[in-house]
Short mmCIF file of N, CA and C in Angstrom, two decimals:
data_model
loop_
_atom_site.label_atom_id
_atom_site.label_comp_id
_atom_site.label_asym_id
_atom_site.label_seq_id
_atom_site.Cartn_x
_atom_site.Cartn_y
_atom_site.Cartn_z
N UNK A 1 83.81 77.46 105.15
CA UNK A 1 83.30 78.55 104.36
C UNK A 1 81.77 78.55 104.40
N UNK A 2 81.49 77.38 104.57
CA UNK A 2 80.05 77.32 104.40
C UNK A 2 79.35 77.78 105.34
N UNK A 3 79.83 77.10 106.80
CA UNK A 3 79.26 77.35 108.27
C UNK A 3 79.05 79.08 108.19
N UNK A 4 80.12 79.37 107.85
CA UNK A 4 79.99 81.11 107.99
C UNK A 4 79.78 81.94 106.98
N UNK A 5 79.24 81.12 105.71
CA UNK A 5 78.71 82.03 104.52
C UNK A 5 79.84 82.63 104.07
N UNK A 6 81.27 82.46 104.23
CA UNK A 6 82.37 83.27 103.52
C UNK A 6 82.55 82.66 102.06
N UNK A 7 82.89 84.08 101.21
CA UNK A 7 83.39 83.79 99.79
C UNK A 7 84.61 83.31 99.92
N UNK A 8 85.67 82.77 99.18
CA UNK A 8 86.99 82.36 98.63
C UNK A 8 87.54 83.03 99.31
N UNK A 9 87.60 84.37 99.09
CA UNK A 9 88.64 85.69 99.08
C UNK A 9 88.88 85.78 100.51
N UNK A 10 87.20 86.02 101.35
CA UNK A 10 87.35 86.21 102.95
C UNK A 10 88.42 84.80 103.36
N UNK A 11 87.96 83.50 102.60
CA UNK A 11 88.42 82.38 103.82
C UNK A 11 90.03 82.38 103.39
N UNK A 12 90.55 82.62 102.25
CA UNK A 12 91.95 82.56 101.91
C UNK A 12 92.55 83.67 102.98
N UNK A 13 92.11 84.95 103.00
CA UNK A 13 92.75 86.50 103.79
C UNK A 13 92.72 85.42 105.36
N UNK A 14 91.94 84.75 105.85
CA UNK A 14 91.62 84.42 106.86
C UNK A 14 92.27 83.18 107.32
N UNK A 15 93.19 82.05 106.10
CA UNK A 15 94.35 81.29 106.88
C UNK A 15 95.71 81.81 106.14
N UNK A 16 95.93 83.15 106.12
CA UNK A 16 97.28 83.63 105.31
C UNK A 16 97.58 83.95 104.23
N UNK A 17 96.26 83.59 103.05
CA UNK A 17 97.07 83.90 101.73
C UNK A 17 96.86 85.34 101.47
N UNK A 18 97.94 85.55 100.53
CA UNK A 18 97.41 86.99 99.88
C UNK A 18 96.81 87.08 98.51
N UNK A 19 96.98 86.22 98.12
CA UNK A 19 96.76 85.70 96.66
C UNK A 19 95.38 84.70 96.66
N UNK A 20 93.92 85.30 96.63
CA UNK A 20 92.86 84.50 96.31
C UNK A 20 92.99 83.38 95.23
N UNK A 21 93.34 83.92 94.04
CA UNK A 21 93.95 82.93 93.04
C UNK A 21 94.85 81.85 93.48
N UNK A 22 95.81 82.11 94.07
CA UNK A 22 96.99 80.80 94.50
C UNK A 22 96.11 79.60 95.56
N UNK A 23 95.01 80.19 96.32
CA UNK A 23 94.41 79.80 97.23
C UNK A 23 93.51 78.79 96.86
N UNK A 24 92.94 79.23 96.23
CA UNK A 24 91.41 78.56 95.08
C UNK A 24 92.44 77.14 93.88
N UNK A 25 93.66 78.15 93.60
CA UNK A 25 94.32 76.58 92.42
C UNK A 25 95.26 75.70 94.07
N UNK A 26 95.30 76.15 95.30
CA UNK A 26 96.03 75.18 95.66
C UNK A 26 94.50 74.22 95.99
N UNK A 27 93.76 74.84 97.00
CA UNK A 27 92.34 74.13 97.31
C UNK A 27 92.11 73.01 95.87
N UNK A 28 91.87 73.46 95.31
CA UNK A 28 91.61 72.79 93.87
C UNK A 28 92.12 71.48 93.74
N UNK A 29 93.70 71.99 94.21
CA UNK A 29 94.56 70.27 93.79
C UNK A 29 94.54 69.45 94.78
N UNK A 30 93.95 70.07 96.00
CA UNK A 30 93.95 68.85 97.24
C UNK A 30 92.76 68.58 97.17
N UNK A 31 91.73 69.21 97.13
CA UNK A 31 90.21 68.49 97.30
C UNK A 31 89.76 68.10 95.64
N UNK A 32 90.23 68.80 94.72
CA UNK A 32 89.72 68.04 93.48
C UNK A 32 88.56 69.05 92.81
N UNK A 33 87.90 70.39 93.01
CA UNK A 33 87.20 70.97 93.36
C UNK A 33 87.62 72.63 93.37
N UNK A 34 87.05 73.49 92.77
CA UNK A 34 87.30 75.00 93.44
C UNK A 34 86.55 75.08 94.56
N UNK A 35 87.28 76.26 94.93
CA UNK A 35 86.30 76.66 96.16
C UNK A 35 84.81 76.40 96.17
N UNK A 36 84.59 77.10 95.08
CA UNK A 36 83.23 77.65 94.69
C UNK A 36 81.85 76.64 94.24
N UNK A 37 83.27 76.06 93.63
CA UNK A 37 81.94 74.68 93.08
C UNK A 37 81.74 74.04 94.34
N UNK A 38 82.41 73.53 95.17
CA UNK A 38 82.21 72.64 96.84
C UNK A 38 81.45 73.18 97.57
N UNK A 39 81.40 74.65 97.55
CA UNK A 39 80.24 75.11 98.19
C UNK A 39 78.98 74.93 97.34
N UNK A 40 79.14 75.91 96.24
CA UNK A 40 77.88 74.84 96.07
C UNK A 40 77.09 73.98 95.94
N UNK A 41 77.98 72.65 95.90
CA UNK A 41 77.43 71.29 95.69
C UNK A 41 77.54 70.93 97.19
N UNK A 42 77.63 71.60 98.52
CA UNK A 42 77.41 71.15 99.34
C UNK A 42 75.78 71.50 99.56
N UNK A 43 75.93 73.04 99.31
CA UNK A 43 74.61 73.71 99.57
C UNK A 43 73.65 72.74 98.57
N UNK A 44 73.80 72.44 97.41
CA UNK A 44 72.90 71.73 97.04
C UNK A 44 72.40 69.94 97.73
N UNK A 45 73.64 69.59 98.19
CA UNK A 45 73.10 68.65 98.71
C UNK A 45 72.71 68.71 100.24
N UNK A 46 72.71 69.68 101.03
CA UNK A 46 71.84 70.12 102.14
C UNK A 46 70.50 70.62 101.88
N UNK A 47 70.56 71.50 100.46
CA UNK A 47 68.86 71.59 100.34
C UNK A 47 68.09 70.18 99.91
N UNK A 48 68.92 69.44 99.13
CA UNK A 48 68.03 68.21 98.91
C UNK A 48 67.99 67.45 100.49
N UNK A 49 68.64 67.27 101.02
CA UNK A 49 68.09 66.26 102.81
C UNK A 49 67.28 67.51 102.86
N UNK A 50 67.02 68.15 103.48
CA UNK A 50 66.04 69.09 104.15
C UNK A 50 64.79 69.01 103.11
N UNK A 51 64.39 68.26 102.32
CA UNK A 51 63.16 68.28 101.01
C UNK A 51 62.48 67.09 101.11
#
């Protein structure tokens, strides 16, 4: 999601789901994490190395 700047919604439509919601609570229970927060705590920890 990150590599290509996609929101939730694009990367769920994009391995099958139809349901953004089902997508984001399954993501959730395998990585520990929403979508949303992982991206941003990736992006935050790529702006801190690059500082």
């Amino acid at each position: 999601m990150t590599a290509e700047a996609l929101d939730a919604a694009t990367s769920a439509y994009r391995v099958g789901y139809e349901s953004t919601s089902q997508f984001s609570r399954e993501y959730a229970r395998m990585f520990g994490n929403p979508p949303a927060r992982d991206v941003s705590l990736l992006k935050q920890s790529k702006n801190w190395q690059t500082m």
